[in-house]
Amino acid sequence: VLSKECKITVTADNEELVAKARSTLEKVVDDARRGRAIVEIPEDAMAAFVGRSGAHIKEFRQTHAVEVQVMKNEPSAVRLTGDEKAVLAAKNAVIEWLTARDQANVQATAATATLQLKEHEVPAVIGSKGVVIQSLEEEFGCRVQVDRSELSVTISGGTSEKREGALNKIKEILSGDSE
């Protein structure tokens, strides 16, 4: 059942009883394997899968009627146990969730524009009490984030034209051409 091998020794008065016990044990082990699945979840996705205080796992258990356990010896895997059909459906749901998450990450990464800044340019991009960032976000419908440690500004969301417009406006502000 586990990746480690387990050995069971059966002794009886005759071969027929040993064969019967072996058959019964094989059926039990086979049933246990069918009602269980281990699903790999990337480490960077595990916290999102578990949810705050385990909220996502609790919801997942109720929705799919399976037990979900984060593997202690393999922190990037979960064990699903329950009815064979429920386990299969839950395993597929985890795989779909991972696929959707990956696609969202790809889209989010593709839907950004980044500009490197010089240290003295950071205050001009932020503005007094964040007023420049707020006006850019309102005007272009994008999220504008300044990373002081990386000395960069990242524009995300909106259309590529809106992101490009916000980026050009920041370049104007930095060159002193803005009104």
PDB file of C-alpha atoms in Angstrom:
ATOM      1  CA  VAL A   1       0.000   0.000   0.000  1.00  0.00           C
ATOM      2  CA  LEU A   2       2.813   2.405   0.828  1.00  0.00           C
ATOM      3  CA  SER A   3       5.941   2.885  -1.203  1.00  0.00           C
ATOM      4  CA  LYS A   4       7.748   0.850   1.445  1.00  0.00           C
ATOM      5  CA  GLU A   5       7.355  -2.897   1.221  1.00  0.00           C
ATOM      6  CA  CYS A   6       5.470  -4.630   3.997  1.00  0.00           C
ATOM      7  CA  LYS A   7       5.609  -8.347   4.655  1.00  0.00           C
ATOM      8  CA  ILE A   8       2.860 -10.399   6.256  1.00  0.00           C
ATOM      9  CA  THR A   9       3.492 -13.983   7.285  1.00  0.00           C
ATOM     10  CA  VAL A  10       0.525 -16.341   7.543  1.00  0.00           C
ATOM     11  CA  THR A  11       0.793 -19.684   9.243  1.00  0.00           C
ATOM     12  CA  ALA A  12      -1.921 -22.318   9.441  1.00  0.00           C
ATOM     13  CA  ASP A  13      -2.440 -26.040   9.905  1.00  0.00           C
ATOM     14  CA  ASN A  14      -2.719 -26.703   6.163  1.00  0.00           C
ATOM     15  CA  GLU A  15      -2.038 -25.176   2.731  1.00  0.00           C
ATOM     16  CA  GLU A  16      -5.726 -24.624   1.988  1.00  0.00           C
ATOM     17  CA  LEU A  17      -6.099 -22.283   4.984  1.00  0.00           C
ATOM     18  CA  VAL A  18      -2.902 -20.420   4.022  1.00  0.00           C
ATOM     19  CA  ALA A  19      -4.175 -19.963   0.447  1.00  0.00           C
ATOM     20  CA  LYS A  20      -7.546 -18.724   1.718  1.00  0.00           C
ATOM     21  CA  ALA A  21      -5.852 -16.241   4.095  1.00  0.00           C
ATOM     22  CA  ARG A  22      -3.559 -15.080   1.284  1.00  0.00           C
ATOM     23  CA  SER A  23      -6.526 -14.508  -1.019  1.00  0.00           C
ATOM     24  CA  THR A  24      -8.373 -12.540   1.669  1.00  0.00           C
ATOM     25  CA  LEU A  25      -5.312 -10.398   2.425  1.00  0.00           C
ATOM     26  CA  GLU A  26      -4.724  -9.685  -1.271  1.00  0.00           C
ATOM     27  CA  LYS A  27      -8.338  -8.530  -1.596  1.00  0.00           C
ATOM     28  CA  VAL A  28      -8.014  -6.255   1.467  1.00  0.00           C
ATOM     29  CA  VAL A  29      -4.777  -4.729   0.148  1.00  0.00           C
ATOM     30  CA  ASP A  30      -6.250  -4.302  -3.338  1.00  0.00           C
ATOM     31  CA  ASP A  31      -9.372  -2.594  -1.919  1.00  0.00           C
ATOM     32  CA  ALA A  32      -7.165  -0.305   0.198  1.00  0.00           C
ATOM     33  CA  ARG A  33      -5.140   0.672  -2.859  1.00  0.00           C
ATOM     34  CA  ARG A  34      -8.260   1.482  -4.885  1.00  0.00           C
ATOM     35  CA  GLY A  35      -9.720   3.684  -2.146  1.00  0.00           C
ATOM     36  CA  ARG A  36      -6.598   5.750  -1.902  1.00  0.00           C
ATOM     37  CA  ALA A  37      -4.471   8.037  -4.037  1.00  0.00           C
ATOM     38  CA  ILE A  38      -1.397  10.149  -3.471  1.00  0.00           C
ATOM     39  CA  VAL A  39      -1.279  13.376  -5.461  1.00  0.00           C
ATOM     40  CA  GLU A  40       1.855  15.479  -5.890  1.00  0.00           C
ATOM     41  CA  ILE A  41       1.325  19.196  -5.289  1.00  0.00           C
ATOM     42  CA  PRO A  42       4.189  21.618  -5.946  1.00  0.00           C
ATOM     43  CA  GLU A  43       5.549  23.141  -2.742  1.00  0.00           C
ATOM     44  CA  ASP A  44       4.672  26.659  -3.886  1.00  0.00           C
ATOM     45  CA  ALA A  45       1.021  25.585  -4.331  1.00  0.00           C
ATOM     46  CA  MET A  46       0.632  23.641  -1.077  1.00  0.00           C
ATOM     47  CA  ALA A  47      -0.252  26.643   1.117  1.00  0.00           C
ATOM     48  CA  ALA A  48      -2.968  27.702  -1.337  1.00  0.00           C
ATOM     49  CA  PHE A  49      -4.308  24.145  -1.488  1.00  0.00           C
ATOM     50  CA  VAL A  50      -4.446  23.846   2.299  1.00  0.00           C
ATOM     51  CA  GLY A  51      -5.914  27.338   2.734  1.00  0.00           C
ATOM     52  CA  ARG A  52      -5.901  29.574   5.769  1.00  0.00           C
ATOM     53  CA  SER A  53      -6.228  27.369   8.871  1.00  0.00           C
ATOM     54  CA  GLY A  54      -6.970  24.415   6.572  1.00  0.00           C
ATOM     55  CA  ALA A  55     -10.145  26.011   5.186  1.00  0.00           C
ATOM     56  CA  HIS A  56      -9.630  24.814   1.602  1.00  0.00           C
ATOM     57  CA  ILE A  57      -8.892  21.226   2.667  1.00  0.00           C
ATOM     58  CA  LYS A  58     -11.988  21.189   4.921  1.00  0.00           C
ATOM     59  CA  GLU A  59     -14.137  22.398   2.028  1.00  0.00           C
ATOM     60  CA  PHE A  60     -12.476  19.901  -0.317  1.00  0.00           C
ATOM     61  CA  ARG A  61     -13.204  17.035   2.123  1.00  0.00           C
ATOM     62  CA  GLN A  62     -16.873  17.970   2.312  1.00  0.00           C
ATOM     63  CA  THR A  63     -17.290  18.574  -1.405  1.00  0.00           C
ATOM     64  CA  HIS A  64     -15.618  15.332  -2.488  1.00  0.00           C
ATOM     65  CA  ALA A  65     -16.448  13.072   0.489  1.00  0.00           C
ATOM     66  CA  VAL A  66     -12.827  12.001   0.974  1.00  0.00           C
ATOM     67  CA  GLU A  67     -10.222  12.352   3.672  1.00  0.00           C
ATOM     68  CA  VAL A  68      -7.278  14.575   2.753  1.00  0.00           C
ATOM     69  CA  GLN A  69      -3.973  14.298   4.546  1.00  0.00           C
ATOM     70  CA  VAL A  70      -0.768  16.206   3.833  1.00  0.00           C
ATOM     71  CA  MET A  71       2.013  13.629   3.791  1.00  0.00           C
ATOM     72  CA  LYS A  72       4.534  14.181   6.573  1.00  0.00           C
ATOM     73  CA  ASN A  73       7.375  12.358   4.827  1.00  0.00           C
ATOM     74  CA  GLU A  74       6.562  14.003   1.474  1.00  0.00           C
ATOM     75  CA  PRO A  75       5.519  17.620   2.164  1.00  0.00           C
ATOM     76  CA  SER A  76       4.601  18.195  -1.478  1.00  0.00           C
ATOM     77  CA  ALA A  77       1.985  15.442  -1.618  1.00  0.00           C
ATOM     78  CA  VAL A  78      -1.477  14.731  -0.231  1.00  0.00           C
ATOM     79  CA  ARG A  79      -3.145  11.409   0.429  1.00  0.00           C
ATOM     80  CA  LEU A  80      -6.800  11.039  -0.545  1.00  0.00           C
ATOM     81  CA  THR A  81      -8.751   8.198   1.034  1.00  0.00           C
ATOM     82  CA  GLY A  82     -12.360   7.101   0.833  1.00  0.00           C
ATOM     83  CA  ASP A  83     -14.721   5.422  -1.595  1.00  0.00           C
ATOM     84  CA  GLU A  84     -12.942   4.410  -4.818  1.00  0.00           C
ATOM     85  CA  LYS A  85     -15.086   6.633  -7.065  1.00  0.00           C
ATOM     86  CA  ALA A  86     -14.877   9.595  -4.665  1.00  0.00           C
ATOM     87  CA  VAL A  87     -11.096   9.273  -4.492  1.00  0.00           C
ATOM     88  CA  LEU A  88     -10.802   9.192  -8.276  1.00  0.00           C
ATOM     89  CA  ALA A  89     -13.061  12.257  -8.612  1.00  0.00           C
ATOM     90  CA  ALA A  90     -11.112  14.082  -5.883  1.00  0.00           C
ATOM     91  CA  LYS A  91      -7.793  13.239  -7.547  1.00  0.00           C
ATOM     92  CA  ASN A  92      -9.087  14.645 -10.841  1.00  0.00           C
ATOM     93  CA  ALA A  93     -10.330  17.757  -9.014  1.00  0.00           C
ATOM     94  CA  VAL A  94      -6.857  18.342  -7.524  1.00  0.00           C
ATOM     95  CA  ILE A  95      -5.266  17.929 -10.951  1.00  0.00           C
ATOM     96  CA  GLU A  96      -7.796  20.365 -12.481  1.00  0.00           C
ATOM     97  CA  TRP A  97      -7.145  22.860  -9.664  1.00  0.00           C
ATOM     98  CA  LEU A  98      -3.383  22.642 -10.278  1.00  0.00           C
ATOM     99  CA  THR A  99      -3.864  23.073 -14.031  1.00  0.00           C
ATOM    100  CA  ALA A 100      -6.110  26.117 -13.552  1.00  0.00           C
ATOM    101  CA  ARG A 101      -3.647  27.593 -11.059  1.00  0.00           C
ATOM    102  CA  ASP A 102      -0.755  27.103 -13.488  1.00  0.00           C
ATOM    103  CA  GLN A 103      -2.722  28.708 -16.319  1.00  0.00           C
ATOM    104  CA  ALA A 104      -3.664  31.670 -14.096  1.00  0.00           C
ATOM    105  CA  ASN A 105      -0.002  32.107 -13.122  1.00  0.00           C
ATOM    106  CA  VAL A 106       1.075  32.055 -16.771  1.00  0.00           C
ATOM    107  CA  GLN A 107      -1.588  34.605 -17.685  1.00  0.00           C
ATOM    108  CA  ALA A 108      -0.715  36.810 -14.702  1.00  0.00           C
ATOM    109  CA  THR A 109       2.970  36.708 -15.616  1.00  0.00           C
ATOM    110  CA  ALA A 110       2.239  37.459 -19.263  1.00  0.00           C
ATOM    111  CA  ALA A 111      -0.105  40.297 -18.283  1.00  0.00           C
ATOM    112  CA  THR A 112       2.566  42.460 -16.661  1.00  0.00           C
ATOM    113  CA  ALA A 113       4.941  45.174 -17.686  1.00  0.00           C
ATOM    114  CA  THR A 114       8.008  46.002 -15.596  1.00  0.00           C
ATOM    115  CA  LEU A 115      10.337  48.978 -15.616  1.00  0.00           C
ATOM    116  CA  GLN A 116      13.610  49.183 -13.721  1.00  0.00           C
ATOM    117  CA  LEU A 117      14.031  52.361 -11.687  1.00  0.00           C
ATOM    118  CA  LYS A 118      16.910  54.282 -10.177  1.00  0.00           C
ATOM    119  CA  GLU A 119      16.697  54.847  -6.442  1.00  0.00           C
ATOM    120  CA  HIS A 120      15.997  58.576  -6.814  1.00  0.00           C
ATOM    121  CA  GLU A 121      13.091  57.840  -9.233  1.00  0.00           C
ATOM    122  CA  VAL A 122      11.048  55.786  -6.757  1.00  0.00           C
ATOM    123  CA  PRO A 123       9.472  58.792  -4.950  1.00  0.00           C
ATOM    124  CA  ALA A 124       8.415  60.351  -8.278  1.00  0.00           C
ATOM    125  CA  VAL A 125       6.602  57.169  -9.310  1.00  0.00           C
ATOM    126  CA  ILE A 126       4.877  56.772  -5.949  1.00  0.00           C
ATOM    127  CA  GLY A 127       4.038  60.424  -5.384  1.00  0.00           C
ATOM    128  CA  SER A 128       3.036  62.089  -2.143  1.00  0.00           C
ATOM    129  CA  LYS A 129       0.988  59.549  -0.149  1.00  0.00           C
ATOM    130  CA  GLY A 130       0.802  57.331  -3.246  1.00  0.00           C
ATOM    131  CA  VAL A 131      -1.130  59.877  -5.320  1.00  0.00           C
ATOM    132  CA  VAL A 132       0.786  59.165  -8.551  1.00  0.00           C
ATOM    133  CA  ILE A 133       0.204  55.414  -8.304  1.00  0.00           C
ATOM    134  CA  GLN A 134      -3.483  55.981  -7.498  1.00  0.00           C
ATOM    135  CA  SER A 135      -3.983  58.280 -10.487  1.00  0.00           C
ATOM    136  CA  LEU A 136      -2.203  55.820 -12.811  1.00  0.00           C
ATOM    137  CA  GLU A 137      -4.382  52.960 -11.553  1.00  0.00           C
ATOM    138  CA  GLU A 138      -7.553  55.005 -12.032  1.00  0.00           C
ATOM    139  CA  GLU A 139      -6.580  56.343 -15.459  1.00  0.00           C
ATOM    140  CA  PHE A 140      -5.389  53.042 -16.943  1.00  0.00           C
ATOM    141  CA  GLY A 141      -7.339  50.445 -14.955  1.00  0.00           C
ATOM    142  CA  CYS A 142      -4.150  48.586 -14.039  1.00  0.00           C
ATOM    143  CA  ARG A 143      -2.450  47.686 -10.790  1.00  0.00           C
ATOM    144  CA  VAL A 144       0.808  49.588 -10.261  1.00  0.00           C
ATOM    145  CA  GLN A 145       3.282  48.201  -7.734  1.00  0.00           C
ATOM    146  CA  VAL A 146       6.654  49.665  -6.809  1.00  0.00           C
ATOM    147  CA  ASP A 147       9.242  47.302  -5.374  1.00  0.00           C
ATOM    148  CA  ARG A 148      11.745  49.432  -3.493  1.00  0.00           C
ATOM    149  CA  SER A 149      14.135  46.537  -2.864  1.00  0.00           C
ATOM    150  CA  GLU A 150      14.276  45.540  -6.540  1.00  0.00           C
ATOM    151  CA  LEU A 151      14.008  49.170  -7.724  1.00  0.00           C
ATOM    152  CA  SER A 152      11.243  48.337 -10.174  1.00  0.00           C
ATOM    153  CA  VAL A 153       7.662  49.193 -10.980  1.00  0.00           C
ATOM    154  CA  THR A 154       5.320  46.452 -12.207  1.00  0.00           C
ATOM    155  CA  ILE A 155       2.052  47.129 -13.991  1.00  0.00           C
ATOM    156  CA  SER A 156      -0.442  44.287 -14.080  1.00  0.00           C
ATOM    157  CA  GLY A 157      -4.024  43.668 -15.137  1.00  0.00           C
ATOM    158  CA  GLY A 158      -5.939  45.538 -17.788  1.00  0.00           C
ATOM    159  CA  THR A 159      -5.226  45.168 -21.479  1.00  0.00           C
ATOM    160  CA  SER A 160      -1.754  45.247 -22.976  1.00  0.00           C
ATOM    161  CA  GLU A 161      -2.578  48.701 -24.396  1.00  0.00           C
ATOM    162  CA  LYS A 162      -3.547  49.983 -20.925  1.00  0.00           C
ATOM    163  CA  ARG A 163      -0.365  48.548 -19.381  1.00  0.00           C
ATOM    164  CA  GLU A 164       1.721  50.097 -22.148  1.00  0.00           C
ATOM    165  CA  GLY A 165      -0.052  53.440 -21.629  1.00  0.00           C
ATOM    166  CA  ALA A 166       0.681  53.361 -17.901  1.00  0.00           C
ATOM    167  CA  LEU A 167       4.297  52.441 -18.596  1.00  0.00           C
ATOM    168  CA  ASN A 168       4.671  55.342 -21.049  1.00  0.00           C
ATOM    169  CA  LYS A 169       3.094  57.736 -18.536  1.00  0.00           C
ATOM    170  CA  ILE A 170       5.630  56.630 -15.904  1.00  0.00           C
ATOM    171  CA  LYS A 171       8.445  57.208 -18.400  1.00  0.00           C
ATOM    172  CA  GLU A 172       7.034  60.699 -19.034  1.00  0.00           C
ATOM    173  CA  ILE A 173       6.929  61.419 -15.318  1.00  0.00           C
ATOM    174  CA  LEU A 174      10.516  60.280 -14.952  1.00  0.00           C
ATOM    175  CA  SER A 175      11.745  62.335 -17.895  1.00  0.00           C
ATOM    176  CA  GLY A 176       9.970  65.447 -16.578  1.00  0.00           C
ATOM    177  CA  ASP A 177       7.758  65.700 -19.697  1.00  0.00           C
ATOM    178  CA  SER A 178       4.551  65.193 -17.722  1.00  0.00           C
ATOM    179  CA  GLU A 179       2.284  68.107 -16.940  1.00  0.00           C
TER     180      GLU A 179
END
